[in-house]
Coordinates of C-alpha atoms in Angstrom, one line a residue:
X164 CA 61.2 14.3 -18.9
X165 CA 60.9 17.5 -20.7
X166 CA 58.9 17.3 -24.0
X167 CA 61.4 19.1 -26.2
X168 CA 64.7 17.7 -26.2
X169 CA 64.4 14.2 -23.5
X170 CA 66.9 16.0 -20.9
X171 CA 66.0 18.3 -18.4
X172 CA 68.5 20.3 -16.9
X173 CA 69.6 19.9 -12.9
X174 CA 67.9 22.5 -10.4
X175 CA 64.8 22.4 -13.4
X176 CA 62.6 23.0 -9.7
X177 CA 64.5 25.5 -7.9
X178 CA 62.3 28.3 -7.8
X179 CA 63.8 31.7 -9.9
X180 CA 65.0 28.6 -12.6
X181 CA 64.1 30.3 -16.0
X182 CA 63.5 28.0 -18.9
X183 CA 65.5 29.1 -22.8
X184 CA 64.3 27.0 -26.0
X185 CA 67.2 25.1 -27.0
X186 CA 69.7 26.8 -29.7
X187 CA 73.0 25.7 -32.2
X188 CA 75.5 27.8 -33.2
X189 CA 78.0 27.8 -35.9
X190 CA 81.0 30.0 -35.7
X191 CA 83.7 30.1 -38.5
X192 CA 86.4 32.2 -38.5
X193 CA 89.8 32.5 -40.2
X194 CA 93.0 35.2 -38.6
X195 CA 96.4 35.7 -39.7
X196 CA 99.3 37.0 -37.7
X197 CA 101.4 38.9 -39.7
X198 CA 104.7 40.5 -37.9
X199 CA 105.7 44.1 -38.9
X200 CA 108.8 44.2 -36.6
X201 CA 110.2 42.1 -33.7
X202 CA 108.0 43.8 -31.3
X203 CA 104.3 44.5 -33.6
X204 CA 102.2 41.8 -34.7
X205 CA 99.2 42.5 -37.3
X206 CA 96.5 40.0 -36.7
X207 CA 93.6 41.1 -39.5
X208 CA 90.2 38.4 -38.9
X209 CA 87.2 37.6 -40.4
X210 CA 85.0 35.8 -38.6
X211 CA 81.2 34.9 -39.7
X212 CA 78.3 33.3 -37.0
X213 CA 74.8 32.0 -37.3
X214 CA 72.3 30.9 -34.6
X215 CA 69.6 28.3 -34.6
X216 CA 66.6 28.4 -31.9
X217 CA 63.4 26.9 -31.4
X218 CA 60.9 24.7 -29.3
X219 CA 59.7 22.8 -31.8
X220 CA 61.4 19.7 -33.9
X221 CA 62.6 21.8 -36.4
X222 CA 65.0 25.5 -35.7
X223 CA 64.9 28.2 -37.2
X224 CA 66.9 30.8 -37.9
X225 CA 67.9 32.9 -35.0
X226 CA 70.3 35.5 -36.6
X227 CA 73.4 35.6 -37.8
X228 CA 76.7 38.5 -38.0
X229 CA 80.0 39.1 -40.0
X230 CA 82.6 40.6 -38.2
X231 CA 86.0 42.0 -40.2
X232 CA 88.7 44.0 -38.2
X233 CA 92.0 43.7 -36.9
X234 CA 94.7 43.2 -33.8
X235 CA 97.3 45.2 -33.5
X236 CA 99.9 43.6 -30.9
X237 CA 102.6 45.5 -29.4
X238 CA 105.5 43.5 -26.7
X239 CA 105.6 45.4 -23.7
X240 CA 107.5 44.0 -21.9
X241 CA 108.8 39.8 -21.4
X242 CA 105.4 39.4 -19.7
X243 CA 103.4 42.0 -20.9
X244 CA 101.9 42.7 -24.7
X245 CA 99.6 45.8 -25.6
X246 CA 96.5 44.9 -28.1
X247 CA 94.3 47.7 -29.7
X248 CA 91.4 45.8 -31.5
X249 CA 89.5 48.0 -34.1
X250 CA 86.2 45.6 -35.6
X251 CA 83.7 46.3 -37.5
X252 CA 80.1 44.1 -37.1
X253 CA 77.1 43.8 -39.4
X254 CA 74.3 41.1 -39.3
X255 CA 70.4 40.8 -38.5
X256 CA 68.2 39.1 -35.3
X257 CA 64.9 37.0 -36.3
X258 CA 62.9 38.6 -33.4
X259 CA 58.9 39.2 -34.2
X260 CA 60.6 40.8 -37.2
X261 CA 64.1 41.7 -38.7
X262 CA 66.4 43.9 -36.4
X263 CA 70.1 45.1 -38.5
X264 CA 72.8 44.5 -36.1
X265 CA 75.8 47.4 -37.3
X266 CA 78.2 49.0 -35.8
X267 CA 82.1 49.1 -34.8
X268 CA 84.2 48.1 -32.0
X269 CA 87.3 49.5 -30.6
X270 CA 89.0 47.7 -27.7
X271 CA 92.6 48.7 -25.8
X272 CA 94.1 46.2 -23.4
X273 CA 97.1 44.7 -22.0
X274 CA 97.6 40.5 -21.9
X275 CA 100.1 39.3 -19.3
X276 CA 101.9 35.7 -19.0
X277 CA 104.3 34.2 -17.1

């Protein structure tokens, strides 16, 4: 048994198996389609996460990010929808010391369904 959590994982032996401390995370996150004709869809979100890590008994604090931005949906076709994502991403990592996480996110695909 492993000394950390009780559980050890299958394949704990194999050789090339590498071992990570044991982590929670909590993600929240709230979005709101909004429909600006019959074929665009707005979809502004806000979405904030937080990670716990550690060894020992007690975590600590891993990090944690806020991301604000927005989907802009587009019906291509019956099967087909073009999204552009525009995000923008702020938080900090608990490594030896503090690391600020900033920066933005732009994203362009197409979503199919049958």
């Amino acid at each position: 048994m492993d000394g950390r959590c009780g559980v050890r994982a299958r394949n704990f032996d194999v050789p090339g198996t590498v071992a990570v401390p044991r982590g929670n995370v909590l993600a929240l996150g709230l979005r709101l389609d909004r429909s600006l004709t019959p074929k665009a869809t707005l979809a502004p979100m806000l979405e904030f996460r937080q990670e716990l890590t550690g060894p020992a008994a007690k975590m600590e604090l891993l990090g944690y990010l806020l991301r604000a931005g927005a989907d802009l949906r587009y019906q291509l076709s019956d099967h087909a929808t073009g999204v552009l994502q525009a995000q923008f991403t702020f938080g900090s990592l608990r490594s030896p010391g503090a690391v600020s996480v900033v920066g933005p996110r732009l994203g362009a695909l197409i979503e199919w369904s049958r």
